């Protein structure tokens, strides 16, 4: 008789497939574990790298970057001619990102904005190949239209934490959960995006600008 696999079992199996030969990534993961700092983890990180490579991304804008874990994967994907713009409200997080990404030989590909993520996107302007969204969940609905305006046709709007720890399925009515639920509904209804959700880790929405 077949036995249903749990998400944790699937994640553990996939994680074991990764070679432990990336000291900078491992150092960043250790830092996150020690401080309970949320990061996307290697499964989602690898997928971010793959998506960026698949569309030949050279310009990436992150709405919320923390200490640069997801930027590590995007920086590797965009290559030496590419640029990853990161945003965070913590100078300490930016200092840590500089330390880790310098160790990886990638800091020259980064522009870090110490300001509100959406304000930085509007101020910077231009068209982007990828906009990655990991701001406060209550603000998620506010990111859709700015992302649409600033993505090139064929660009990707990628959003983490769509499952939000299962809260949307349990009737939680906190502002953060309400933001995720409203965001997901509006993103799927948006006529300018083709959206799917990848059921890895905490759920990753990938919306293609048509």
PDB file of C-alpha atoms in Angstrom:
ATOM      1  CA  UNK A   1       0.000   0.000   0.000  1.00  0.00           C
ATOM      2  CA  UNK A   2       1.421   3.375  -0.989  1.00  0.00           C
ATOM      3  CA  UNK A   3       2.160   5.922   1.690  1.00  0.00           C
ATOM      4  CA  UNK A   4       1.593   9.633   1.229  1.00  0.00           C
ATOM      5  CA  UNK A   5       4.714  11.751   1.319  1.00  0.00           C
ATOM      6  CA  UNK A   6       4.824  14.814   3.505  1.00  0.00           C
ATOM      7  CA  UNK A   7       6.173  18.164   2.363  1.00  0.00           C
ATOM      8  CA  UNK A   8       8.989  17.834   4.900  1.00  0.00           C
ATOM      9  CA  UNK A   9       9.998  14.447   3.483  1.00  0.00           C
ATOM     10  CA  UNK A  10      10.034  15.758  -0.071  1.00  0.00           C
ATOM     11  CA  UNK A  11      12.057  18.799   0.948  1.00  0.00           C
ATOM     12  CA  UNK A  12      14.562  16.674   2.863  1.00  0.00           C
ATOM     13  CA  UNK A  13      14.976  14.324  -0.112  1.00  0.00           C
ATOM     14  CA  UNK A  14      15.558  17.163  -2.568  1.00  0.00           C
ATOM     15  CA  UNK A  15      17.900  19.013  -0.233  1.00  0.00           C
ATOM     16  CA  UNK A  16      20.096  15.915   0.027  1.00  0.00           C
ATOM     17  CA  UNK A  17      20.710  16.101  -3.718  1.00  0.00           C
ATOM     18  CA  UNK A  18      22.683  19.330  -3.359  1.00  0.00           C
ATOM     19  CA  UNK A  19      26.421  19.044  -3.053  1.00  0.00           C
ATOM     20  CA  UNK A  20      27.804  20.624   0.119  1.00  0.00           C
ATOM     21  CA  UNK A  21      30.473  22.573  -1.761  1.00  0.00           C
ATOM     22  CA  UNK A  22      29.213  26.146  -1.504  1.00  0.00           C
ATOM     23  CA  UNK A  23      30.835  27.654   1.593  1.00  0.00           C
ATOM     24  CA  UNK A  24      29.274  31.108   1.222  1.00  0.00           C
ATOM     25  CA  UNK A  25      25.760  29.725   0.837  1.00  0.00           C
ATOM     26  CA  UNK A  26      26.323  27.406   3.782  1.00  0.00           C
ATOM     27  CA  UNK A  27      27.647  30.280   5.912  1.00  0.00           C
ATOM     28  CA  UNK A  28      24.561  32.337   5.095  1.00  0.00           C
ATOM     29  CA  UNK A  29      22.289  29.418   5.973  1.00  0.00           C
ATOM     30  CA  UNK A  30      24.130  28.906   9.256  1.00  0.00           C
ATOM     31  CA  UNK A  31      23.705  32.591  10.093  1.00  0.00           C
ATOM     32  CA  UNK A  32      19.986  32.361   9.329  1.00  0.00           C
ATOM     33  CA  UNK A  33      19.560  29.253  11.519  1.00  0.00           C
ATOM     34  CA  UNK A  34      21.397  30.795  14.452  1.00  0.00           C
ATOM     35  CA  UNK A  35      19.228  33.907  14.389  1.00  0.00           C
ATOM     36  CA  UNK A  36      15.954  32.411  13.114  1.00  0.00           C
ATOM     37  CA  UNK A  37      16.220  34.743  10.131  1.00  0.00           C
ATOM     38  CA  UNK A  38      13.808  33.729   7.341  1.00  0.00           C
ATOM     39  CA  UNK A  39      15.452  32.844   4.012  1.00  0.00           C
ATOM     40  CA  UNK A  40      14.154  31.013   0.956  1.00  0.00           C
ATOM     41  CA  UNK A  41      16.575  28.114   1.421  1.00  0.00           C
ATOM     42  CA  UNK A  42      18.543  26.184  -1.204  1.00  0.00           C
ATOM     43  CA  UNK A  43      15.551  24.587  -2.965  1.00  0.00           C
ATOM     44  CA  UNK A  44      13.889  27.881  -3.813  1.00  0.00           C
ATOM     45  CA  UNK A  45      17.261  29.546  -4.311  1.00  0.00           C
ATOM     46  CA  UNK A  46      18.211  27.046  -6.992  1.00  0.00           C
ATOM     47  CA  UNK A  47      14.873  27.593  -8.687  1.00  0.00           C
ATOM     48  CA  UNK A  48      15.382  31.359  -8.668  1.00  0.00           C
ATOM     49  CA  UNK A  49      18.743  30.777 -10.322  1.00  0.00           C
ATOM     50  CA  UNK A  50      17.174  28.478 -12.919  1.00  0.00           C
ATOM     51  CA  UNK A  51      14.335  30.866 -13.753  1.00  0.00           C
ATOM     52  CA  UNK A  52      16.770  33.742 -14.190  1.00  0.00           C
ATOM     53  CA  UNK A  53      18.984  31.658 -16.467  1.00  0.00           C
ATOM     54  CA  UNK A  54      16.003  30.411 -18.486  1.00  0.00           C
ATOM     55  CA  UNK A  55      14.950  33.921 -19.510  1.00  0.00           C
ATOM     56  CA  UNK A  56      18.469  35.316 -19.820  1.00  0.00           C
ATOM     57  CA  UNK A  57      17.898  37.810 -17.015  1.00  0.00           C
ATOM     58  CA  UNK A  58      20.426  40.621 -16.677  1.00  0.00           C
ATOM     59  CA  UNK A  59      18.401  43.074 -14.565  1.00  0.00           C
ATOM     60  CA  UNK A  60      16.795  41.879 -11.321  1.00  0.00           C
ATOM     61  CA  UNK A  61      15.051  43.997  -8.692  1.00  0.00           C
ATOM     62  CA  UNK A  62      14.368  42.539  -5.253  1.00  0.00           C
ATOM     63  CA  UNK A  63      11.528  43.949  -3.157  1.00  0.00           C
ATOM     64  CA  UNK A  64      12.942  42.982   0.226  1.00  0.00           C
ATOM     65  CA  UNK A  65      16.385  41.390   0.389  1.00  0.00           C
ATOM     66  CA  UNK A  66      17.399  40.827   4.002  1.00  0.00           C
ATOM     67  CA  UNK A  67      21.090  40.015   4.150  1.00  0.00           C
ATOM     68  CA  UNK A  68      21.313  38.947   0.520  1.00  0.00           C
ATOM     69  CA  UNK A  69      20.562  35.215   0.468  1.00  0.00           C
ATOM     70  CA  UNK A  70      18.266  35.253  -2.576  1.00  0.00           C
ATOM     71  CA  UNK A  71      20.549  37.829  -4.192  1.00  0.00           C
ATOM     72  CA  UNK A  72      23.357  35.254  -4.060  1.00  0.00           C
ATOM     73  CA  UNK A  73      21.459  33.095  -6.565  1.00  0.00           C
ATOM     74  CA  UNK A  74      20.346  35.973  -8.756  1.00  0.00           C
ATOM     75  CA  UNK A  75      23.863  37.448  -8.879  1.00  0.00           C
ATOM     76  CA  UNK A  76      25.249  34.140 -10.083  1.00  0.00           C
ATOM     77  CA  UNK A  77      22.512  33.873 -12.700  1.00  0.00           C
ATOM     78  CA  UNK A  78      22.822  37.344 -14.247  1.00  0.00           C
ATOM     79  CA  UNK A  79      26.534  36.991 -14.938  1.00  0.00           C
ATOM     80  CA  UNK A  80      29.288  39.623 -14.864  1.00  0.00           C
ATOM     81  CA  UNK A  81      27.317  42.014 -17.085  1.00  0.00           C
ATOM     82  CA  UNK A  82      24.178  41.785 -14.953  1.00  0.00           C
ATOM     83  CA  UNK A  83      22.907  43.793 -12.004  1.00  0.00           C
ATOM     84  CA  UNK A  84      20.795  42.873  -8.984  1.00  0.00           C
ATOM     85  CA  UNK A  85      19.152  45.732  -7.109  1.00  0.00           C
ATOM     86  CA  UNK A  86      18.402  44.873  -3.481  1.00  0.00           C
ATOM     87  CA  UNK A  87      16.309  46.694  -0.888  1.00  0.00           C
ATOM     88  CA  UNK A  88      16.234  46.607   2.894  1.00  0.00           C
ATOM     89  CA  UNK A  89      15.536  48.947   5.786  1.00  0.00           C
ATOM     90  CA  UNK A  90      18.386  47.612   7.935  1.00  0.00           C
ATOM     91  CA  UNK A  91      21.925  48.943   7.519  1.00  0.00           C
ATOM     92  CA  UNK A  92      23.179  45.873   9.400  1.00  0.00           C
ATOM     93  CA  UNK A  93      21.572  43.546   6.848  1.00  0.00           C
ATOM     94  CA  UNK A  94      23.256  45.472   4.044  1.00  0.00           C
ATOM     95  CA  UNK A  95      26.603  45.224   5.834  1.00  0.00           C
ATOM     96  CA  UNK A  96      26.163  41.458   6.147  1.00  0.00           C
ATOM     97  CA  UNK A  97      25.144  41.167   2.507  1.00  0.00           C
ATOM     98  CA  UNK A  98      28.283  43.015   1.470  1.00  0.00           C
ATOM     99  CA  UNK A  99      30.402  40.659   3.571  1.00  0.00           C
ATOM    100  CA  UNK A 100      28.864  37.461   2.211  1.00  0.00           C
ATOM    101  CA  UNK A 101      28.558  38.557  -1.415  1.00  0.00           C
ATOM    102  CA  UNK A 102      32.107  39.914  -1.406  1.00  0.00           C
ATOM    103  CA  UNK A 103      33.286  36.499  -0.223  1.00  0.00           C
ATOM    104  CA  UNK A 104      31.400  35.001  -3.165  1.00  0.00           C
ATOM    105  CA  UNK A 105      33.014  37.488  -5.571  1.00  0.00           C
ATOM    106  CA  UNK A 106      29.620  38.948  -6.478  1.00  0.00           C
ATOM    107  CA  UNK A 107      29.318  42.269  -4.669  1.00  0.00           C
ATOM    108  CA  UNK A 108      30.179  44.298  -7.777  1.00  0.00           C
ATOM    109  CA  UNK A 109      26.933  43.041  -9.352  1.00  0.00           C
ATOM    110  CA  UNK A 110      24.798  44.460  -6.520  1.00  0.00           C
ATOM    111  CA  UNK A 111      23.148  47.819  -5.900  1.00  0.00           C
ATOM    112  CA  UNK A 112      21.660  47.982  -2.383  1.00  0.00           C
ATOM    113  CA  UNK A 113      18.968  50.518  -1.498  1.00  0.00           C
ATOM    114  CA  UNK A 114      18.521  51.425   2.172  1.00  0.00           C
ATOM    115  CA  UNK A 115      14.898  52.463   1.789  1.00  0.00           C
ATOM    116  CA  UNK A 116      11.346  51.251   1.268  1.00  0.00           C
ATOM    117  CA  UNK A 117      11.316  48.623  -1.475  1.00  0.00           C
ATOM    118  CA  UNK A 118       8.484  50.031  -3.591  1.00  0.00           C
ATOM    119  CA  UNK A 119       9.816  53.567  -3.256  1.00  0.00           C
ATOM    120  CA  UNK A 120      13.211  52.350  -4.466  1.00  0.00           C
ATOM    121  CA  UNK A 121      11.625  50.582  -7.443  1.00  0.00           C
ATOM    122  CA  UNK A 122       9.722  53.703  -8.491  1.00  0.00           C
ATOM    123  CA  UNK A 123      12.725  55.964  -7.964  1.00  0.00           C
ATOM    124  CA  UNK A 124      15.076  53.674  -9.905  1.00  0.00           C
ATOM    125  CA  UNK A 125      12.645  53.148 -12.777  1.00  0.00           C
ATOM    126  CA  UNK A 126      13.490  51.270 -15.941  1.00  0.00           C
ATOM    127  CA  UNK A 127      12.408  47.841 -17.146  1.00  0.00           C
ATOM    128  CA  UNK A 128      13.432  44.676 -15.341  1.00  0.00           C
ATOM    129  CA  UNK A 129      13.744  41.048 -16.355  1.00  0.00           C
ATOM    130  CA  UNK A 130      12.750  39.814 -12.897  1.00  0.00           C
ATOM    131  CA  UNK A 131      11.106  41.488  -9.936  1.00  0.00           C
ATOM    132  CA  UNK A 132      11.332  39.339  -6.825  1.00  0.00           C
ATOM    133  CA  UNK A 133       8.827  40.050  -4.061  1.00  0.00           C
ATOM    134  CA  UNK A 134       9.451  39.311  -0.382  1.00  0.00           C
ATOM    135  CA  UNK A 135       8.157  42.404   1.419  1.00  0.00           C
ATOM    136  CA  UNK A 136       5.903  42.420   4.486  1.00  0.00           C
ATOM    137  CA  UNK A 137       2.932  40.191   3.685  1.00  0.00           C
ATOM    138  CA  UNK A 138       0.324  42.836   4.502  1.00  0.00           C
ATOM    139  CA  UNK A 139       1.868  44.918   1.702  1.00  0.00           C
ATOM    140  CA  UNK A 140       1.792  42.176  -0.926  1.00  0.00           C
ATOM    141  CA  UNK A 141      -1.290  43.506  -2.786  1.00  0.00           C
ATOM    142  CA  UNK A 142       0.449  46.854  -3.264  1.00  0.00           C
ATOM    143  CA  UNK A 143       3.278  45.246  -5.256  1.00  0.00           C
ATOM    144  CA  UNK A 144       1.295  43.916  -8.219  1.00  0.00           C
ATOM    145  CA  UNK A 145       0.789  47.045 -10.316  1.00  0.00           C
ATOM    146  CA  UNK A 146       4.281  48.517  -9.745  1.00  0.00           C
ATOM    147  CA  UNK A 147       5.778  45.158 -10.716  1.00  0.00           C
ATOM    148  CA  UNK A 148       3.644  45.010 -13.849  1.00  0.00           C
ATOM    149  CA  UNK A 149       4.652  48.524 -14.896  1.00  0.00           C
ATOM    150  CA  UNK A 150       8.353  47.919 -14.430  1.00  0.00           C
ATOM    151  CA  UNK A 151       8.702  44.428 -15.930  1.00  0.00           C
ATOM    152  CA  UNK A 152       9.569  43.929 -19.571  1.00  0.00           C
ATOM    153  CA  UNK A 153       7.188  41.750 -21.615  1.00  0.00           C
ATOM    154  CA  UNK A 154       8.247  38.183 -20.913  1.00  0.00           C
ATOM    155  CA  UNK A 155       9.669  39.188 -17.539  1.00  0.00           C
ATOM    156  CA  UNK A 156       8.896  37.358 -14.317  1.00  0.00           C
ATOM    157  CA  UNK A 157       7.275  38.575 -11.115  1.00  0.00           C
ATOM    158  CA  UNK A 158       8.307  36.025  -8.477  1.00  0.00           C
ATOM    159  CA  UNK A 159       6.802  36.047  -4.979  1.00  0.00           C
ATOM    160  CA  UNK A 160       7.733  33.958  -1.944  1.00  0.00           C
ATOM    161  CA  UNK A 161       5.540  32.734   0.957  1.00  0.00           C
ATOM    162  CA  UNK A 162       2.307  32.187  -0.953  1.00  0.00           C
ATOM    163  CA  UNK A 163       1.397  29.352   1.440  1.00  0.00           C
ATOM    164  CA  UNK A 164       2.404  31.541   4.426  1.00  0.00           C
ATOM    165  CA  UNK A 165       2.892  28.559   6.712  1.00  0.00           C
ATOM    166  CA  UNK A 166      -0.600  27.250   5.926  1.00  0.00           C
ATOM    167  CA  UNK A 167      -2.337  30.237   7.528  1.00  0.00           C
ATOM    168  CA  UNK A 168      -4.544  31.017   4.485  1.00  0.00           C
ATOM    169  CA  UNK A 169      -5.930  27.468   4.674  1.00  0.00           C
ATOM    170  CA  UNK A 170      -6.746  27.699   8.379  1.00  0.00           C
ATOM    171  CA  UNK A 171      -8.919  30.780   8.334  1.00  0.00           C
ATOM    172  CA  UNK A 172      -6.368  33.064   9.958  1.00  0.00           C
ATOM    173  CA  UNK A 173      -7.543  36.672   9.594  1.00  0.00           C
ATOM    174  CA  UNK A 174      -4.394  38.566  10.548  1.00  0.00           C
ATOM    175  CA  UNK A 175      -3.334  41.478   8.293  1.00  0.00           C
ATOM    176  CA  UNK A 176      -0.393  39.482   6.949  1.00  0.00           C
ATOM    177  CA  UNK A 177      -2.546  36.495   5.986  1.00  0.00           C
ATOM    178  CA  UNK A 178      -5.227  38.738   4.514  1.00  0.00           C
ATOM    179  CA  UNK A 179      -2.524  40.389   2.431  1.00  0.00           C
ATOM    180  CA  UNK A 180      -1.286  37.068   1.058  1.00  0.00           C
ATOM    181  CA  UNK A 181      -4.829  35.875   0.254  1.00  0.00           C
ATOM    182  CA  UNK A 182      -5.775  39.127  -1.491  1.00  0.00           C
ATOM    183  CA  UNK A 183      -2.482  39.208  -3.369  1.00  0.00           C
ATOM    184  CA  UNK A 184      -2.879  35.640  -4.632  1.00  0.00           C
ATOM    185  CA  UNK A 185      -6.441  36.256  -5.816  1.00  0.00           C
ATOM    186  CA  UNK A 186      -5.566  39.485  -7.593  1.00  0.00           C
ATOM    187  CA  UNK A 187      -2.429  38.049  -9.190  1.00  0.00           C
ATOM    188  CA  UNK A 188      -4.335  35.102 -10.679  1.00  0.00           C
ATOM    189  CA  UNK A 189      -7.066  37.459 -11.928  1.00  0.00           C
ATOM    190  CA  UNK A 190      -4.620  39.942 -13.497  1.00  0.00           C
ATOM    191  CA  UNK A 191      -5.029  39.897 -17.272  1.00  0.00           C
ATOM    192  CA  UNK A 192      -1.440  40.987 -17.819  1.00  0.00           C
ATOM    193  CA  UNK A 193       0.120  38.053 -15.979  1.00  0.00           C
ATOM    194  CA  UNK A 194       0.108  34.298 -16.479  1.00  0.00           C
ATOM    195  CA  UNK A 195       0.548  32.925 -12.959  1.00  0.00           C
ATOM    196  CA  UNK A 196       1.372  29.564 -11.427  1.00  0.00           C
ATOM    197  CA  UNK A 197       2.360  28.608  -7.881  1.00  0.00           C
ATOM    198  CA  UNK A 198       5.230  26.209  -7.298  1.00  0.00           C
ATOM    199  CA  UNK A 199       4.517  24.022  -4.241  1.00  0.00           C
ATOM    200  CA  UNK A 200       8.047  24.063  -2.845  1.00  0.00           C
ATOM    201  CA  UNK A 201       8.973  25.313   0.604  1.00  0.00           C
ATOM    202  CA  UNK A 202       6.392  27.992   1.508  1.00  0.00           C
ATOM    203  CA  UNK A 203       4.969  28.346  -1.995  1.00  0.00           C
ATOM    204  CA  UNK A 204       6.455  30.449  -4.794  1.00  0.00           C
ATOM    205  CA  UNK A 205       4.255  32.351  -7.251  1.00  0.00           C
ATOM    206  CA  UNK A 206       5.734  32.850 -10.714  1.00  0.00           C
ATOM    207  CA  UNK A 207       3.872  35.358 -12.882  1.00  0.00           C
ATOM    208  CA  UNK A 208       4.895  35.866 -16.515  1.00  0.00           C
ATOM    209  CA  UNK A 209       4.185  39.333 -17.920  1.00  0.00           C
ATOM    210  CA  UNK A 210       2.280  38.832 -21.155  1.00  0.00           C
TER     211      UNK A 210
END
